[in-house]
Every structure is written in C-alpha cells, then in structure tokens.
XYZ file of C-alpha atoms in Angstrom:
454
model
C 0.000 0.000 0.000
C 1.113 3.850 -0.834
C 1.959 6.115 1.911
C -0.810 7.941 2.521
C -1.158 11.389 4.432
C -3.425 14.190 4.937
C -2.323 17.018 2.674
C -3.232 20.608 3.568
C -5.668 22.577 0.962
C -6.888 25.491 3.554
C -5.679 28.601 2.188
C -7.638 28.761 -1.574
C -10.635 30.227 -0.277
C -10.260 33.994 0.310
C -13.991 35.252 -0.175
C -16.522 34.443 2.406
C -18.974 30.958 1.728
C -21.911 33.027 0.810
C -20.379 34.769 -2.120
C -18.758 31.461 -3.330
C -21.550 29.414 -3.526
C -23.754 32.562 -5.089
C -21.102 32.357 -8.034
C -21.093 28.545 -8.144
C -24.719 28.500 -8.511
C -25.031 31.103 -10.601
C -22.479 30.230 -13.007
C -23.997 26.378 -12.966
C -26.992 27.750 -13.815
C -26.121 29.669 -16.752
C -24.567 26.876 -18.201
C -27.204 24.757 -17.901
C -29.265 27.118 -18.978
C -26.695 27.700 -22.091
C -26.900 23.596 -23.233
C -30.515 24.074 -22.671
C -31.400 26.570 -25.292
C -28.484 25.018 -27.650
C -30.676 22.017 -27.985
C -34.021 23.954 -27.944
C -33.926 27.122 -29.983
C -33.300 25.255 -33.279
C -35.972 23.017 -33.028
C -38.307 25.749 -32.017
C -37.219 28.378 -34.375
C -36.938 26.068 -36.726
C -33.030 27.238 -37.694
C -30.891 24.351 -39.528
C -27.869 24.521 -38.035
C -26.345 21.726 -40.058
C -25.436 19.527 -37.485
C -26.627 16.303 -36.097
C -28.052 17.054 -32.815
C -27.202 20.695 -32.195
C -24.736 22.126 -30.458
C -23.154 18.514 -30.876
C -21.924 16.484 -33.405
C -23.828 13.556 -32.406
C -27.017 11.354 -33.527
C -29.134 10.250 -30.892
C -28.775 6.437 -29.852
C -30.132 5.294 -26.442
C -28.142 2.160 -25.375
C -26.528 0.014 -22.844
C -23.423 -1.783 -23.415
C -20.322 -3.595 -21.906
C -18.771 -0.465 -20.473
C -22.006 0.712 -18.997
C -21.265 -1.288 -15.339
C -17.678 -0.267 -15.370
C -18.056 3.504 -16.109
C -20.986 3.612 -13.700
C -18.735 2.139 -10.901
C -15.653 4.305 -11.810
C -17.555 7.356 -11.745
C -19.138 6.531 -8.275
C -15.957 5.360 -7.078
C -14.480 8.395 -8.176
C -16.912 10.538 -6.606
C -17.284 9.205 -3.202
C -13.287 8.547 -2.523
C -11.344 10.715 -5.273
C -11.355 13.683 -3.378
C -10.076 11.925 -0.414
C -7.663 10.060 -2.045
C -6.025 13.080 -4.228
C -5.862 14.612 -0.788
C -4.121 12.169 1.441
C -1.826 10.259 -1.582
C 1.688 11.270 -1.096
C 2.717 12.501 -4.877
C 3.834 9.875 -6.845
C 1.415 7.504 -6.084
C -0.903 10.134 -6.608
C 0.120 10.506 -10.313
C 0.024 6.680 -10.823
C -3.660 6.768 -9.543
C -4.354 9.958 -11.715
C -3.419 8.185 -14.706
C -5.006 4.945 -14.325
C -8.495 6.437 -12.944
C -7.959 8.717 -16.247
C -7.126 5.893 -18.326
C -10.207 3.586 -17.208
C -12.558 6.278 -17.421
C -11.713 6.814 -21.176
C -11.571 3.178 -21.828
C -15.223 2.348 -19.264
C -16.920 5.311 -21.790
C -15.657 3.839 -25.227
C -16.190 0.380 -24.345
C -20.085 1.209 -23.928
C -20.030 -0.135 -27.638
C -18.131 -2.715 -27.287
C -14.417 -3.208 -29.101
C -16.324 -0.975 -31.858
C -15.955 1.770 -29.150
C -12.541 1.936 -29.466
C -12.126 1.037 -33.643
C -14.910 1.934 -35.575
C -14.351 5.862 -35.732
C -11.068 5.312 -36.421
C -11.615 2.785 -38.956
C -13.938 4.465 -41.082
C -12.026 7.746 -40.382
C -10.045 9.430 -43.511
C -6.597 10.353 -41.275
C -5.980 6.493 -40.854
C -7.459 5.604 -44.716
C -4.882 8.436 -45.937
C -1.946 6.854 -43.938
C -2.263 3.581 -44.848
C -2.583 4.903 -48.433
C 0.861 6.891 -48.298
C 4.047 4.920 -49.240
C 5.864 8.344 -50.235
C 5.767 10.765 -47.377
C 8.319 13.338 -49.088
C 5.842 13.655 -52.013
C 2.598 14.253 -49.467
C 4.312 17.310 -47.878
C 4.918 18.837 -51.801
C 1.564 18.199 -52.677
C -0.365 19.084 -49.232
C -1.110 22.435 -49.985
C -1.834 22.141 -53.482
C -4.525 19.744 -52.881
C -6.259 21.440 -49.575
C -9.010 22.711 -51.627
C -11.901 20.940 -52.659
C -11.819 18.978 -55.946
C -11.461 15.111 -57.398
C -7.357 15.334 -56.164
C -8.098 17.208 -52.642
C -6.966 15.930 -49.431
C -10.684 14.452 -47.178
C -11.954 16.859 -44.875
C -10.072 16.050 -41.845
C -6.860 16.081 -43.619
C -7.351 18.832 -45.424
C -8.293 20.600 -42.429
C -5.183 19.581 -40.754
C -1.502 20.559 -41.514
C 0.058 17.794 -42.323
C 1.704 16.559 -38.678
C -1.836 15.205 -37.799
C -1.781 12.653 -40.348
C 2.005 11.743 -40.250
C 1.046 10.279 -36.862
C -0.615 8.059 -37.756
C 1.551 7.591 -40.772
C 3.595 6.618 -37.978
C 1.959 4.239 -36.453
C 0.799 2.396 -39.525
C 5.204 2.253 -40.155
C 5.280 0.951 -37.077
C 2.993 -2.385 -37.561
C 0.491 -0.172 -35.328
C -1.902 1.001 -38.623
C -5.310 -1.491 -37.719
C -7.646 0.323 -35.825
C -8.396 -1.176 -33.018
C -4.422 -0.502 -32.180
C -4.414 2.817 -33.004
C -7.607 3.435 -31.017
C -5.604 2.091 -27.904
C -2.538 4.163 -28.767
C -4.254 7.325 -28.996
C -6.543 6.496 -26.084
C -3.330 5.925 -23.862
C -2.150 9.466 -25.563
C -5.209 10.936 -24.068
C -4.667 9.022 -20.460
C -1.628 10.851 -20.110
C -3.029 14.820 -20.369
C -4.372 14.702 -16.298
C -0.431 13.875 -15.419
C 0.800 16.626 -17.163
C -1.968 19.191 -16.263
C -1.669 18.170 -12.126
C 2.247 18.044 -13.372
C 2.642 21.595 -14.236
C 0.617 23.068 -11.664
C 2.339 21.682 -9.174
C 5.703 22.701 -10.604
C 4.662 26.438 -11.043
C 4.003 26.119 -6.867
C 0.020 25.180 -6.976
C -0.016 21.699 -5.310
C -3.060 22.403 -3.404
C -4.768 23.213 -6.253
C -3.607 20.700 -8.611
C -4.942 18.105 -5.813
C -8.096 19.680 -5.686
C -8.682 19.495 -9.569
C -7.527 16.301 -9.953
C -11.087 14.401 -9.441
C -12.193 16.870 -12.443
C -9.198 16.258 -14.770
C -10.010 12.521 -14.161
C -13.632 12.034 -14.489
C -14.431 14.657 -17.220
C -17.193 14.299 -19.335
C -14.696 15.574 -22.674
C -13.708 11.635 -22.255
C -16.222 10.407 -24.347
C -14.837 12.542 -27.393
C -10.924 12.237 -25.989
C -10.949 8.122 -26.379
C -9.652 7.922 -30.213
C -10.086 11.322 -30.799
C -7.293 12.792 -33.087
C -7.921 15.843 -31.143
C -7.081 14.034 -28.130
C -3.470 13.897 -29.189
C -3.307 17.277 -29.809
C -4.647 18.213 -26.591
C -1.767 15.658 -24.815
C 1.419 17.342 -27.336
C -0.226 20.694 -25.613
C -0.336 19.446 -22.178
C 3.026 17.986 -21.953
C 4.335 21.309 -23.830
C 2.805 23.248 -20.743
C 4.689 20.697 -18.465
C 8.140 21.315 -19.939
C 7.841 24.967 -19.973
C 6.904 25.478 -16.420
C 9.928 23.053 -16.012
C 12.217 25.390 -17.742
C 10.635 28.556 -16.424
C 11.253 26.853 -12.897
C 14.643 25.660 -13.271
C 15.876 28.090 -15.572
C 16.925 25.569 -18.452
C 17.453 26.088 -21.591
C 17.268 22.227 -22.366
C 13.563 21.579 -21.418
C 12.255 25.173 -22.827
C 13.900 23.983 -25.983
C 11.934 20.556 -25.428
C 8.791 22.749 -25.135
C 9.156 24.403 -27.938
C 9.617 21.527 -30.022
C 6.296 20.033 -28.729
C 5.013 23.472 -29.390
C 6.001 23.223 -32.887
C 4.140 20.122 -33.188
C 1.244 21.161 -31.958
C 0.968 23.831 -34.568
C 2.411 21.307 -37.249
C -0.674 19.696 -35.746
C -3.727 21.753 -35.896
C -4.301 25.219 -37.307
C -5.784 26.778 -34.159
C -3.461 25.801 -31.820
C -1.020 28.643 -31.774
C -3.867 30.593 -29.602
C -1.650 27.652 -27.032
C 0.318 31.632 -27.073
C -1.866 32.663 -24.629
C -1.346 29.797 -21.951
C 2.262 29.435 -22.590
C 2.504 33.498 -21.491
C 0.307 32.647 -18.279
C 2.996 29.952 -17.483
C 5.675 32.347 -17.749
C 3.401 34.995 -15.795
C 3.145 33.023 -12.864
C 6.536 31.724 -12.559
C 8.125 35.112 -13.054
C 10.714 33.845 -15.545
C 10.572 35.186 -19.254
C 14.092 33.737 -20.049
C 12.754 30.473 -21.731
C 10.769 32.530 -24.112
C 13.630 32.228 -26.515
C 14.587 28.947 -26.355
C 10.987 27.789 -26.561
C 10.724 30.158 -29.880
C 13.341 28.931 -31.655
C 11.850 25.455 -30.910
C 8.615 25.806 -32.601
C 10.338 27.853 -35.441
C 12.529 24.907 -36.117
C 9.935 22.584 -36.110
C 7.868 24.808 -38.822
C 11.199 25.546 -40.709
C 12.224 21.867 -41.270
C 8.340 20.768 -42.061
C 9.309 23.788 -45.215
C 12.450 22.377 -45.923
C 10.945 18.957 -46.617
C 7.956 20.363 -48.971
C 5.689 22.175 -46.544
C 5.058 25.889 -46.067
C 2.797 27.013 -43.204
C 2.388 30.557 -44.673
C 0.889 29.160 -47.451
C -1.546 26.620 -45.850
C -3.480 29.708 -43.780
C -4.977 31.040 -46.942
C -5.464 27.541 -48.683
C -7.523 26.224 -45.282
C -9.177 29.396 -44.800
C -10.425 29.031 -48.641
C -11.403 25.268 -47.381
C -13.070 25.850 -44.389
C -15.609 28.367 -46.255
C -15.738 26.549 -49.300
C -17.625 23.443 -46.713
C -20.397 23.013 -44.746
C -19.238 26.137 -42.515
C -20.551 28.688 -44.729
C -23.897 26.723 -44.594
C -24.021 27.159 -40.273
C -24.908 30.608 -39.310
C -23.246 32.400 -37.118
C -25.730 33.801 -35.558
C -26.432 30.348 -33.548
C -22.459 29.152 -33.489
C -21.323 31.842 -31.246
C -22.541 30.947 -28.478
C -23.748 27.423 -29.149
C -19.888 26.392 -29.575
C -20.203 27.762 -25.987
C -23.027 25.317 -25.249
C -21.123 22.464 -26.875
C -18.033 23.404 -25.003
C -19.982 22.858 -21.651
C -20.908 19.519 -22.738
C -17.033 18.538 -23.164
C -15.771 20.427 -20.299
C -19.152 19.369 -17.911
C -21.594 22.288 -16.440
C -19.744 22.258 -13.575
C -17.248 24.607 -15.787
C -20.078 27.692 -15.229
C -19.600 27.063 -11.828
C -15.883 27.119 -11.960
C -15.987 30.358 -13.799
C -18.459 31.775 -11.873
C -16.282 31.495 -8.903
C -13.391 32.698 -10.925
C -15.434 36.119 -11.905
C -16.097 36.350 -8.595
C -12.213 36.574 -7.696
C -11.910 38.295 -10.307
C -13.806 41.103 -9.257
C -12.266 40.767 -5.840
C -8.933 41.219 -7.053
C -10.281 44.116 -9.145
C -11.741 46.002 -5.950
C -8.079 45.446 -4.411
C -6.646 46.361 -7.616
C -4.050 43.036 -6.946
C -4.206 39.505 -8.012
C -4.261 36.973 -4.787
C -0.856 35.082 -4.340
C 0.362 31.578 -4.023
C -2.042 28.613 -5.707
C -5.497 30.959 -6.514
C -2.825 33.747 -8.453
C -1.880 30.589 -10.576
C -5.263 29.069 -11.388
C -6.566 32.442 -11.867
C -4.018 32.986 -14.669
C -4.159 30.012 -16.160
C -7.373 29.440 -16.488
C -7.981 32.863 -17.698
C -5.554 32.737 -20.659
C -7.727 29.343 -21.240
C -10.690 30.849 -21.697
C -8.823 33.809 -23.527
C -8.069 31.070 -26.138
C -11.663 29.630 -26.432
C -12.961 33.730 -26.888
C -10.465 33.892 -29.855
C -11.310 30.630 -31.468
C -15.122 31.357 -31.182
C -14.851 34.990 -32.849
C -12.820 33.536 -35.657
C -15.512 31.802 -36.836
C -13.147 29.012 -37.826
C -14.601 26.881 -35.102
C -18.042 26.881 -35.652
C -19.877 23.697 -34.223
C -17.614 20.040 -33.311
C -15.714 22.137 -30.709
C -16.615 19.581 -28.298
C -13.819 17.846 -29.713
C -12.059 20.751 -31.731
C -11.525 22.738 -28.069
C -9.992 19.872 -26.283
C -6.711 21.258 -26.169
C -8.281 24.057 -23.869
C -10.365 21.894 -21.695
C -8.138 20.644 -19.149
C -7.058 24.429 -18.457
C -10.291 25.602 -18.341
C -11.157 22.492 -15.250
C -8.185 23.950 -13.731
C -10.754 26.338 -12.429
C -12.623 23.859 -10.496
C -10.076 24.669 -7.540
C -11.995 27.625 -7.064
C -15.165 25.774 -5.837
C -16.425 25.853 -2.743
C -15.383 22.916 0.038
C -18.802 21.979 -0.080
C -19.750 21.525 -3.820
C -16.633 19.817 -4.706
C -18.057 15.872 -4.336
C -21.978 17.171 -5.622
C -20.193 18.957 -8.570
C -17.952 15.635 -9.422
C -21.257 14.027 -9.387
C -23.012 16.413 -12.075
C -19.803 15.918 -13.985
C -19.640 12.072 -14.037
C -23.531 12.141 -14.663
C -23.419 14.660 -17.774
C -20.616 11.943 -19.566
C -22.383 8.805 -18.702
C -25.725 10.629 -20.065
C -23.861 11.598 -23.284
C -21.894 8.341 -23.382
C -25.121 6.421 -23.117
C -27.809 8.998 -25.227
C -25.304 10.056 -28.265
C -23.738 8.203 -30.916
C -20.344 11.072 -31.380
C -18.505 11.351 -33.833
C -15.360 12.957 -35.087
C-alpha cells in the first residue's frame, strides 16, 4: 500500500462561503441554462444549423453496453473517494492513480459499444485511410497544400483541415505495424490518459499543489472523455499538455534544455492543428506566474525549427493559412450561421468540459472582481489558477470569434479543456463531491444517449 497522508488545501478560499456558492450556482446555472437553449432554440425556431443534434456532433442512440457497469462504478468510485484520495496520496502515487483512474474512465466510456468503441471511428475515419494509403511521405508534404481545396485530387476533410503533422502520426503508427484500428484506437486512447499527469504536473511545478490536488477528481472524471478516447484531437490536446509541463519546467529551473523541449512540442502542436497557436496565450500565463521570461527564446526557436524543417521537406505554413481558410468556407461552414455558433460552440463546449465549468468560472469572476476592488491579483495557488485558467478561456474567446470553429468544438476545443477544469479549484469545500457528481452524470448521459462522432 502507498503512503498515505493528509495534505493541507486550507488557504484557496479567500472570499466568504456566501459569495462562493452565489457564483457557483449562478455560473452552474447559466450553463445549464446555455446547453438548454443550444438544444431547444433550433428546433423551435426552426433554424438548420447543419449539425446532427445541435450544439453537438452527435445522432441520438439510447443504449446500454459492456462499459455501462464499469463507467458507472468508476464514476461513483471516483466521486465518493477521489477527493479523499487526491488529498491524502503522497505525490507519486498520486500521479500513478491519476493516470489509471484517467485511463479507465476513457476506456469504461468507449467500451459502452463494445471493441467498436474503441475502432470503428477510427476505422472508417479518412486520417488512418490516408496513412495507410501513403508509401511516399516526401511527395505528401509537396503536394499538401496544393490539394487542400476541394476537388477530385483534394486531401478528405479532416486532412485537409489539418496541416500535415496530424496525419504523419498516424503515418507513424501504420510504419510501425500499429496502422489497424483497433491498435491505433488504444494508442491514442493511452495518448489521451496521459493529459491529467501533465496538467496536475505543471501546476504543481509552477508552486500550486493544493490546487492541482483539488482538480484532480475533475481532470479525471471529465465528461470531454467520451470525445478524448480515439479522438485525433485528443493527441493534440496531450502534445499541448506535456508542452505546458516542460515549460513550467524550464521557467522553474531556468533551463534552456527543457524550454527547448517545449518548444519543439510546441512546434508540433501547430504542425498539428491550425488553431493551436492561440496555445500563445497559456504558454505566457505559465511564464506569468513563474516570473521567468528567459525560456521565451529557447521555446521560440523550438517551434520555429519545427515549422522551418516541415518547409524544408515540402511544406510551407504561410501558405496553408490562406489555402484552409479558402477550405473551411468553401464546406459546410458557410452553410451554419453564425448567428447560432457563437454561443452554441459555448453550449457544446460545456458539454465537453461538464456544467460544472459555469460554476468554476463563476467562482473565478467572482475573484476576479475581488482582485479588481483590491486592484491586486491573490498570491500563491489561486494567483496561478486564476491565470491560467484565464488565458484558457482567452483562447476559447479567440477561437469562437474567428468563426473558424463553428460547431464540433466539443472535440475541436480539447486542447483548452483541461485548463479551463483547472478552475474547479476555485469551488467551494462543499460543492466539490456534488459537482464531481453532475460531472460524471453529464458523460455517462452523453456516453449512453449520443452516438459522437469525429
């Protein structure tokens, strides 16, 4: 058995109960309130919004399955001890039991339909048809921007939407006697698995223990595991978190060696997906909190090697923004208005992240405001969840008014969703285990109601 002992979390709170849970409630509510009218107002105003069950990319599919006992015991396991244990596990141990609780969670959801859970969107999905198709990978990089747009040559959807890093890993992987999909679905579930560790990794290494304790239970059980098992996205969202990791390392230890390391798995995250250089934001908030800017350059010349040698082997970056933007518009995104997206990628984020995020940033508005009236920011562990989960949610804001995100950013957003939990330090002592609850109830309704896709 683990060492176990009590670890101290008194200190987070600085506002008095009343106002905390007036934000947490409030901020539940309006998110609720938020999915609510996502689902509602289309089929009442009768607005296609060219999607299958609006906000979400989903069909709807009552069933039970062979993950349906094991989810359902995870998530009440998780909420009647994880709290406890995340409290009292001394930190190794802790991580261990943060990745496997992560890593069952993800595998309880997607086993719900069976093996198919974790095969069938891969199979039938056009990154992993591509890679098995490509026996030249110099030649794809010449030709990936001249066949982005839409024609009888262009790249699929996903891999057109995609620079071209997205599809060489699974290029990868199919090299590597990994390419049938019921593999790759456990490869890139275990990718996923890891992005709790690094998240409870870094806070803890920029001085927030406390608080990385206290959000660990949300990291764990969140409902954006039913899109994050075999998700392409997924891997994204763990090159981003372990990018995080490495530069609160460097910023920590002043070295040059891991904010080089960052900046590499910065670089592939951008190599990666097109919106993930808004990453900017929460890679300034880790240098913000641990008062150290001298990695900056290191981690720069990083990601700027990693774009420079993807040009020097046939792909330029500058000249895939225009030829995606020209995709993007030239699809089904010109045919969903606006006028709903805005705020029901909003409403599809809270299904990913769970309600409990309006909760979370009610009670971060409500420091917020706080801090404003003292015109200071609190110290220690609330200063660094305050930060990052601001430049979080500073990163959803911009992807939302691009309107290069509209609808599927219940997957799309992942990247940003384990920040954004971050935030669930900031609840009150008392909703902590009720607002687990709501969280592991919204996935296993999802899980069990929706047929997702990607």
């Amino acid at each position: 058995m683990p060492h176990t002992r009590p670890y101290p979390v008194a200190g987070l709170p600085v506002e008095g109960p009343t106002g905390r849970f007036s934000a947490a409630t409030s901020g539940l509510a309006a998110a609720l309130a938020l999915m609510t009218a996502a689902m509602v107002v289309p089929a009442v105003a009768g607005w296609d919004v060219h999607i299958g069950f609006p906000p979400l990319f989903a069909h709807w599919m009552p069933r039970l399955g062979p993950g349906t006992v094991p989810a359902l015991a995870i998530g009440v396991l998780g909420v009647v001890y994880g709290g406890r244990l995340t409290q009292r596990l001394s930190w190794r141990p802790l991580l261990f039991v943060v990745w496997l609780g992560g890593l069952c969670w993800l595998a309880a959801l997607a086993l719900v339909d069976g093996s198919d859970g974790l095969s069938s969107h891969i199979d039938t999905h056009d990154f992993l048809q591509v890679a098995r198709a490509t026996d030249d990978v110099s030649r794809l990089l010449h030709e990936f921007v001249d066949r982005m747009p839409l024609g009888p040559d262009g790249w699929p959807t996903h891999v057109a939407g995609h620079p071209p890093g997205a599809l060489l890993f699974f290029v990868l992987l199919v090299r590597l006697g990994l390419g049938g999909s019921l593999a790759v679905g456990i490869v890139v579930t275990l990718v996923a698995s890891t992005i709790p560790v690094a998240v409870v990794s870094t806070l803890r290494t920029l001085g927030a223990e406390s608080s990385a304790r206290l959000a660990a239970p949300f990291l764990v059980l969140a409902p954006a595991a039913v899109w994050e098992a075999v998700s392409a996205d997924a891997v994204y969202a763990g090159v981003a978190a372990w990018a995080l990791a490495a530069l609160a390392t460097a910023a920590t230890r002043r070295s040059a060696t891991w904010a080089l390391v960052a900046g590499l798995l910065f670089g592939g995250c951008v190599m990666m997906s097109y919106g993930l250089p808004l990453l900017g934001f929460l890679a300034i908030a880790v240098l913000v909190v641990a008062r150290c800017y001298r990695p900056f350059g290191w981690a720069l010349t990083g990601a700027v090697a990693v774009v420079v040698a993807f040009w020097v082997a046939g792909f330029s970056l500058w000249e895939a923004f225009p030829a995606i933007h020209q995709r993007y518009w030239a699809g089904i995104a010109r045919l969903r208005p606006a006028s709903y997206w805005l705020w029901g990628d909003v409403a599809a984020l809270c299904f990913s992240a769970g309600p409990v995020l309006g909760a979370a940033v009610g009670c971060w508005l409500s420091r917020v405001r706080s801090a404003w009236a003292r015109r200071a920011l609190p110290l220690g562990d609330v200063r660094t969840v305050m930060l990052l989960g601001g430049a979080a949610m500073l990163s959803v804001v911009a992807a939302d008014l691009s309107l290069m995100s509209k609808a599927e950013v219940e997957r799309i957003w992942l990247p940003f969703v384990p920040w954004l939990l971050v935030l669930s330090a900031l609840l009150p002592a008392g909703w902590r285990r009720p607002a687990l609850g709501v969280q592991v109830a919204s996935a296993l309704v999802v899980q069990h109601l929706f047929l997702t896709g990607w």
